[in-house]
Amino acid sequence: MSEFDLIRQYFTRPPDANARIGLGIGDDCALLRAAAGCDLAISTDMLVEGRHFFAGAEPEALGHKCLAINLSDLAAMGAAPVAFTLALALPAAEPDWLAAFSRGLLALADASGCALIGGDTTRGPLTISITVFGDVPPTLALRRDAARPGDEIWVSGTLGDARLALGACLNETTLDAGQFNDASTRLHRPTPRLALGMALRGIARAAIDISDGFAGDLEHILERSGCGASVDVDALPLGPVLRSQARALQRSCTLAGGDDYELCFTAAPDRHDAVLAAAHASATPVACVGIIDALPGLRLHDATRQPYFLTQHSFDHFKTP
Ligand code: ADP
Ligand code: MG
């Protein structure tokens, strides 16, 4: 199979009905039409075999996940998906693998209205890099630098089950088959919170998606916004499988787990009911977990207001222990 056969067979779709796409796959560039009154939100995320996923990972889930984690960045900005490009390094052109990968990828692309408009394909160690493009009105983008003292801190969905599944794969934890199956779905098939992100436009101030662990990701908001926070670790919403585990494991998975792809966002306290209405309208549960304050740093406490100290922080590819 030639490189061009591969692109035609697995990644080229019928022309997209989306009027924003002037030209899709097949030329030197795709042409994307600008939307009136919007900035283009752009983000890239890469998945490398052996680093972000195990060798031999199920290709359909991988196709889903590599797009989902990029869409999660659009969600965290309050942006609406428009299009994406796909850069793929493959050790070999295996038809079964390619068919399953593109099925997972394109099913999510269709479901989220995000068209594949181009990419690059080369031989090499399995690496998947996606760049997404989305629309957001400039004054409504949910930026990391917008939190203010007094804001309430919110988290969508539940945290920790993805990290719990990873722990089971690494033999750190034992789960029964049903639990492993449920937690693995969180790890391998994350749901980008696009509807919530868009519903929070004009309501939330700052937002980030939780990809490397709640504590570390919230700290990015604090650093960029020049403020601090106080968070009740017992208010963090636990994944249904994690709920049955020991307290210490619950805390490490929710606070420093990673791969949750939930949104952490802040909003002024007088927008409390508006946040709940946005959550309801987007059918996404949210929990209020803390307060932004002026004193730099993240302070954790439990439900009895006892300080809680985090031993292990979020995931960092380049940090040496
Ligand atoms: P060029 O050499 O000009 O960079 P390529 O030969 O790499 O172009 O690609 C040909 C066309 O196929 C381009 O439109 C490119 O965007 C598209 N393409 C290449 N790889 C992929 C892929 N994995 N998914 C989607 N489109 C792709
Ligand atoms: Mg090229």
Short mmCIF file of C-alpha atoms and ligand atoms in Angstrom, two decimals:
data_model
loop_
_atom_site.label_atom_id
_atom_site.label_comp_id
_atom_site.label_asym_id
_atom_site.label_seq_id
_atom_site.Cartn_x
_atom_site.Cartn_y
_atom_site.Cartn_z
CA MET A 1 0.00 0.00 0.00
CA SER A 2 1.42 3.43 -0.93
CA GLU A 3 1.27 6.40 1.40
CA PHE A 4 -1.38 7.94 -0.87
CA ASP A 5 -3.51 4.77 -1.01
CA LEU A 6 -3.40 4.67 2.79
CA ILE A 7 -4.55 8.28 3.13
CA ARG A 8 -7.29 7.80 0.53
CA GLN A 9 -8.55 4.54 1.99
CA TYR A 10 -8.55 5.31 5.70
CA PHE A 11 -8.61 9.06 6.17
CA THR A 12 -10.34 10.72 3.21
CA ARG A 13 -14.06 11.40 3.61
CA PRO A 14 -16.69 12.65 1.21
CA PRO A 15 -16.50 16.47 0.97
CA ASP A 16 -17.62 17.95 4.26
CA ALA A 17 -20.92 19.80 4.39
CA ASN A 18 -19.36 22.25 6.86
CA ALA A 19 -19.23 25.62 5.06
CA ARG A 20 -16.13 26.55 7.06
CA ILE A 21 -14.01 24.08 5.13
CA GLY A 22 -13.03 25.64 1.82
CA LEU A 23 -10.75 22.74 0.91
CA GLY A 24 -10.06 19.48 2.72
CA ILE A 25 -7.52 16.66 2.25
CA GLY A 26 -5.56 16.43 -1.01
CA ASP A 27 -3.82 19.72 -1.69
CA ASP A 28 -0.72 21.30 -0.17
CA CYS A 29 -2.86 23.04 2.43
CA ALA A 30 -6.42 22.76 3.62
CA LEU A 31 -8.37 26.02 3.49
CA LEU A 32 -10.36 26.98 6.57
CA ARG A 33 -12.74 29.94 6.35
CA ALA A 34 -12.66 32.38 9.25
CA ALA A 35 -15.92 32.70 11.23
CA ALA A 36 -17.21 36.23 11.80
CA GLY A 37 -16.63 37.45 15.34
CA CYS A 38 -14.54 34.47 16.41
CA ASP A 39 -10.93 33.74 17.20
CA LEU A 40 -9.56 30.41 16.03
CA ALA A 41 -8.64 28.28 19.07
CA ILE A 42 -5.74 25.96 18.11
CA SER A 43 -4.21 23.14 20.12
CA THR A 44 -1.88 20.17 19.49
CA ASP A 45 -1.54 16.99 21.54
CA MET A 46 0.66 14.04 20.77
CA LEU A 47 0.44 10.39 21.85
CA VAL A 48 3.60 8.26 21.69
CA GLU A 49 3.56 4.46 22.00
CA GLY A 50 5.27 3.27 25.18
CA ARG A 51 4.98 6.75 26.68
CA HIS A 52 1.28 7.65 26.59
CA PHE A 53 -0.13 4.22 25.80
CA PHE A 54 1.05 0.60 26.03
CA ALA A 55 2.43 -1.15 22.95
CA GLY A 56 -0.37 -3.17 21.37
CA ALA A 57 -3.11 -0.79 22.58
CA GLU A 58 -6.52 -1.40 21.03
CA PRO A 59 -6.51 0.77 17.86
CA GLU A 60 -10.18 1.81 17.84
CA ALA A 61 -9.92 3.21 21.38
CA LEU A 62 -6.63 4.85 20.47
CA GLY A 63 -8.27 6.59 17.52
CA HIS A 64 -10.98 7.87 19.86
CA LYS A 65 -8.57 8.97 22.59
CA CYS A 66 -6.11 10.90 20.43
CA LEU A 67 -8.91 13.12 19.15
CA ALA A 68 -10.73 13.24 22.51
CA ILE A 69 -7.73 14.70 24.35
CA ASN A 70 -7.43 17.44 21.73
CA LEU A 71 -11.16 18.21 21.84
CA SER A 72 -10.78 18.44 25.62
CA ASP A 73 -8.43 21.40 25.11
CA LEU A 74 -11.07 23.11 22.95
CA ALA A 75 -13.66 22.40 25.68
CA ALA A 76 -11.39 24.01 28.29
CA MET A 77 -11.25 27.16 26.17
CA GLY A 78 -15.04 27.25 25.61
CA ALA A 79 -14.41 26.70 21.89
CA ALA A 80 -16.61 24.88 19.36
CA PRO A 81 -14.79 22.22 17.29
CA VAL A 82 -14.39 22.91 13.56
CA ALA A 83 -11.59 20.81 12.10
CA PHE A 84 -8.39 18.87 12.82
CA THR A 85 -5.21 17.62 11.19
CA LEU A 86 -3.57 14.25 11.87
CA ALA A 87 0.17 13.55 11.79
CA LEU A 88 0.81 9.83 11.97
CA ALA A 89 4.08 7.89 12.24
CA LEU A 90 3.44 4.18 11.70
CA PRO A 91 5.89 1.26 11.92
CA ALA A 92 3.92 -0.51 9.13
CA ALA A 93 0.70 -0.05 7.13
CA GLU A 94 -1.47 -2.79 8.69
CA PRO A 95 -4.99 -2.71 7.18
CA ASP A 96 -6.75 -4.10 10.27
CA TRP A 97 -5.03 -1.63 12.57
CA LEU A 98 -5.70 1.30 10.24
CA ALA A 99 -9.36 0.38 9.75
CA ALA A 100 -10.00 0.16 13.51
CA PHE A 101 -7.97 3.29 14.30
CA SER A 102 -9.75 5.39 11.69
CA ARG A 103 -13.14 4.00 12.81
CA GLY A 104 -12.56 5.18 16.39
CA LEU A 105 -11.11 8.49 15.26
CA LEU A 106 -13.75 9.38 12.69
CA ALA A 107 -16.70 8.27 14.84
CA LEU A 108 -15.72 10.89 17.44
CA ALA A 109 -14.94 13.41 14.68
CA ASP A 110 -18.47 12.98 13.29
CA ALA A 111 -20.10 13.03 16.73
CA SER A 112 -18.37 16.30 17.61
CA GLY A 113 -18.66 18.05 14.24
CA CYS A 114 -14.89 18.20 13.77
CA ALA A 115 -13.70 17.41 10.22
CA LEU A 116 -10.35 15.85 9.30
CA ILE A 117 -8.85 18.33 6.82
CA GLY A 118 -5.26 17.18 6.40
CA GLY A 119 -2.18 15.71 7.97
CA ASP A 120 1.04 13.90 7.32
CA THR A 121 1.89 10.20 7.20
CA THR A 122 5.32 8.71 7.62
CA ARG A 123 7.00 5.46 8.67
CA GLY A 124 8.36 5.50 12.20
CA PRO A 125 7.69 4.50 15.83
CA LEU A 126 3.91 4.72 16.42
CA THR A 127 3.18 8.36 17.16
CA ILE A 128 -0.11 10.21 16.72
CA SER A 129 -0.20 13.98 16.73
CA ILE A 130 -3.42 15.92 16.23
CA THR A 131 -3.99 19.65 15.87
CA VAL A 132 -7.54 20.88 16.44
CA PHE A 133 -9.12 24.13 15.32
CA GLY A 134 -12.17 25.60 17.06
CA ASP A 135 -14.20 28.79 17.18
CA VAL A 136 -14.56 31.04 20.19
CA PRO A 137 -15.61 34.69 20.47
CA PRO A 138 -12.47 36.44 21.80
CA THR A 139 -14.13 38.01 24.84
CA LEU A 140 -15.65 34.66 25.89
CA ALA A 141 -12.58 32.39 25.74
CA LEU A 142 -12.03 30.62 29.08
CA ARG A 143 -8.38 31.49 29.75
CA ARG A 144 -6.08 30.19 32.49
CA ASP A 145 -5.16 33.73 33.53
CA ALA A 146 -8.69 34.91 34.35
CA ALA A 147 -9.30 33.57 37.90
CA ARG A 148 -9.91 36.21 40.60
CA PRO A 149 -9.88 36.03 44.43
CA GLY A 150 -13.33 35.08 45.67
CA ASP A 151 -14.10 32.86 42.65
CA GLU A 152 -15.53 29.45 43.38
CA ILE A 153 -13.57 26.50 41.97
CA TRP A 154 -15.56 23.82 40.16
CA VAL A 155 -14.82 20.37 38.71
CA SER A 156 -16.93 18.50 36.16
CA GLY A 157 -17.81 14.79 36.25
CA THR A 158 -15.65 12.57 38.43
CA LEU A 159 -11.92 12.18 38.96
CA GLY A 160 -9.51 9.32 39.50
CA ASP A 161 -10.95 6.26 37.76
CA ALA A 162 -8.55 6.59 34.80
CA ARG A 163 -5.55 6.59 37.15
CA LEU A 164 -7.04 3.67 39.04
CA ALA A 165 -7.26 1.66 35.80
CA LEU A 166 -3.66 2.53 34.97
CA GLY A 167 -2.66 1.37 38.46
CA ALA A 168 -4.41 -1.95 37.84
CA CYS A 169 -2.55 -2.35 34.51
CA LEU A 170 0.73 -1.68 36.38
CA ASN A 171 -0.22 -4.17 39.15
CA GLU A 172 -0.28 -1.41 41.77
CA THR A 173 -3.95 -2.13 42.56
CA THR A 174 -6.28 -5.10 42.17
CA LEU A 175 -9.72 -4.57 40.68
CA ASP A 176 -12.34 -7.18 39.86
CA ALA A 177 -13.24 -7.64 36.19
CA GLY A 178 -16.30 -5.37 36.26
CA GLN A 179 -14.45 -2.60 38.09
CA PHE A 180 -11.48 -2.89 35.74
CA ASN A 181 -13.76 -2.67 32.74
CA ASP A 182 -15.52 0.47 34.02
CA ALA A 183 -12.33 2.23 35.11
CA SER A 184 -10.57 1.29 31.84
CA THR A 185 -13.31 2.96 29.86
CA ARG A 186 -12.39 6.22 31.59
CA LEU A 187 -8.72 5.64 30.74
CA HIS A 188 -9.15 4.59 27.11
CA ARG A 189 -12.28 6.40 25.96
CA PRO A 190 -12.37 9.82 27.64
CA THR A 191 -15.33 12.13 26.97
CA PRO A 192 -14.33 15.69 26.10
CA ARG A 193 -16.60 18.14 27.96
CA LEU A 194 -17.39 20.22 24.88
CA ALA A 195 -21.02 21.03 25.71
CA LEU A 196 -20.12 22.19 29.21
CA GLY A 197 -17.20 24.33 27.97
CA MET A 198 -19.45 26.15 25.52
CA ALA A 199 -22.28 26.48 28.07
CA LEU A 200 -19.82 28.17 30.46
CA ARG A 201 -19.01 31.00 28.03
CA GLY A 202 -19.73 34.28 29.77
CA ILE A 203 -20.29 32.46 33.10
CA ALA A 204 -16.95 30.89 34.07
CA ARG A 205 -13.81 33.03 34.31
CA ALA A 206 -10.81 30.67 34.07
CA ALA A 207 -10.76 27.04 32.93
CA ILE A 208 -8.35 24.19 32.24
CA ASP A 209 -8.87 20.56 31.35
CA ILE A 210 -7.56 18.06 33.88
CA SER A 211 -5.08 15.92 31.98
CA ASP A 212 -2.14 15.64 34.38
CA GLY A 213 -3.93 15.59 37.77
CA PHE A 214 -6.30 18.07 39.45
CA ALA A 215 -3.78 19.68 41.85
CA GLY A 216 -1.10 20.37 39.25
CA ASP A 217 -3.59 21.54 36.65
CA LEU A 218 -5.32 23.91 39.09
CA GLU A 219 -1.86 25.26 39.94
CA HIS A 220 -1.49 26.29 36.29
CA ILE A 221 -4.57 28.49 36.70
CA LEU A 222 -3.20 29.90 39.97
CA GLU A 223 0.20 30.73 38.47
CA ARG A 224 -1.23 32.32 35.34
CA SER A 225 -3.83 34.27 37.33
CA GLY A 226 -1.41 35.36 40.08
CA CYS A 227 -3.55 34.03 42.94
CA GLY A 228 -3.94 31.07 45.29
CA ALA A 229 -6.66 28.66 46.32
CA SER A 230 -8.09 26.65 49.14
CA VAL A 231 -9.64 23.28 48.18
CA ASP A 232 -11.62 20.72 50.16
CA VAL A 233 -10.18 17.35 49.08
CA ASP A 234 -13.32 15.63 50.38
CA ALA A 235 -15.45 17.66 47.95
CA LEU A 236 -13.59 16.29 44.90
CA PRO A 237 -16.02 14.05 42.98
CA LEU A 238 -14.79 10.42 43.04
CA GLY A 239 -15.17 8.05 40.11
CA PRO A 240 -17.65 5.23 40.81
CA VAL A 241 -14.93 2.56 40.94
CA LEU A 242 -12.59 4.67 43.05
CA ARG A 243 -15.39 5.13 45.60
CA SER A 244 -14.86 1.52 46.75
CA GLN A 245 -11.12 1.98 47.34
CA ALA A 246 -9.06 3.03 50.38
CA ARG A 247 -9.01 6.72 51.32
CA ALA A 248 -5.28 7.21 50.55
CA LEU A 249 -5.70 5.79 47.06
CA GLN A 250 -8.78 7.95 46.49
CA ARG A 251 -6.77 11.04 47.36
CA SER A 252 -3.75 10.24 45.19
CA CYS A 253 -5.95 9.29 42.21
CA THR A 254 -8.19 12.38 42.39
CA LEU A 255 -5.47 14.91 43.22
CA ALA A 256 -2.53 13.67 41.16
CA GLY A 257 -3.99 11.04 38.86
CA GLY A 258 -4.18 12.35 35.34
CA ASP A 259 -6.06 11.29 32.19
CA ASP A 260 -9.39 12.51 33.65
CA TYR A 261 -10.19 15.04 30.89
CA GLU A 262 -12.68 16.78 33.13
CA LEU A 263 -12.85 20.58 33.33
CA CYS A 264 -11.64 22.59 36.31
CA PHE A 265 -12.99 26.13 36.18
CA THR A 266 -13.60 29.18 38.32
CA ALA A 267 -16.59 31.51 38.44
CA ALA A 268 -17.60 34.47 40.59
CA PRO A 269 -19.79 33.34 43.53
CA ASP A 270 -22.74 35.35 42.19
CA ARG A 271 -22.61 33.07 39.12
CA HIS A 272 -23.13 29.94 41.27
CA ASP A 273 -26.66 29.33 40.01
CA ALA A 274 -25.66 30.17 36.43
CA VAL A 275 -22.93 27.50 36.64
CA LEU A 276 -25.48 24.96 37.87
CA ALA A 277 -27.83 25.92 35.03
CA ALA A 278 -25.00 25.55 32.45
CA ALA A 279 -24.18 22.13 33.92
CA HIS A 280 -27.83 21.12 33.71
CA ALA A 281 -28.18 22.42 30.15
CA SER A 282 -25.11 20.46 29.06
CA ALA A 283 -26.11 17.34 31.07
CA THR A 284 -22.73 17.42 32.84
CA PRO A 285 -22.46 17.10 36.62
CA VAL A 286 -20.30 19.70 38.40
CA ALA A 287 -19.07 20.05 41.98
CA CYS A 288 -17.89 23.14 43.83
CA VAL A 289 -14.60 22.19 45.53
CA GLY A 290 -12.92 25.37 46.75
CA ILE A 291 -12.27 29.09 46.60
CA ILE A 292 -9.68 31.25 44.85
CA ASP A 293 -7.90 33.68 47.20
CA ALA A 294 -5.15 36.29 46.95
CA LEU A 295 -2.44 34.34 48.82
CA PRO A 296 -0.29 32.48 46.25
CA GLY A 297 -0.20 28.66 46.45
CA LEU A 298 -2.65 25.79 46.71
CA ARG A 299 -3.91 24.91 50.20
CA LEU A 300 -5.74 21.62 50.63
CA HIS A 301 -7.93 20.68 53.58
CA ASP A 302 -10.37 17.90 54.37
CA ALA A 303 -14.06 18.11 55.30
CA THR A 304 -13.13 18.82 58.96
CA ARG A 305 -10.88 21.74 57.80
CA GLN A 306 -7.70 19.81 58.75
CA PRO A 307 -4.87 20.74 56.34
CA TYR A 308 -4.02 18.00 53.86
CA PHE A 309 -0.52 17.73 52.40
CA LEU A 310 0.01 16.30 48.97
CA THR A 311 3.09 14.10 48.66
CA GLN A 312 2.97 13.42 44.95
CA HIS A 313 2.17 16.03 42.35
CA SER A 314 0.93 15.83 38.82
CA PHE A 315 2.60 13.99 36.00
CA ASP A 316 5.57 15.65 34.28
CA HIS A 317 7.48 13.98 31.44
CA PHE A 318 10.74 15.79 32.18
CA LYS A 319 10.79 16.12 35.94
CA THR A 320 13.47 14.00 37.63
CA PRO A 321 12.41 12.49 40.96
P1 ADP B 1 2.82 17.39 1.17
O1 ADP B 1 3.91 16.50 0.66
O2 ADP B 1 2.47 18.52 0.27
O3 ADP B 1 3.02 17.78 2.61
P2 ADP B 1 1.42 14.95 1.57
O4 ADP B 1 1.82 14.15 0.38
O5 ADP B 1 2.12 14.72 2.85
O6 ADP B 1 1.48 16.48 1.15
O7 ADP B 1 -0.13 14.76 1.82
C1 ADP B 1 -1.06 14.78 0.78
C2 ADP B 1 -2.39 15.22 1.29
O8 ADP B 1 -2.87 14.25 2.21
C3 ADP B 1 -2.34 16.55 2.04
O9 ADP B 1 -3.55 17.23 1.77
C4 ADP B 1 -2.29 16.13 3.49
O10 ADP B 1 -2.87 17.12 4.33
C5 ADP B 1 -3.11 14.85 3.48
N1 ADP B 1 -2.69 13.87 4.51
C6 ADP B 1 -1.50 13.27 4.66
N2 ADP B 1 -1.50 12.43 5.71
C7 ADP B 1 -2.75 12.49 6.25
C8 ADP B 1 -3.38 11.87 7.36
N3 ADP B 1 -2.76 10.98 8.15
N4 ADP B 1 -4.66 12.21 7.62
C9 ADP B 1 -5.30 13.11 6.85
N5 ADP B 1 -4.78 13.71 5.78
C10 ADP B 1 -3.50 13.42 5.48
MG MG B 2 3.61 16.10 3.89
#
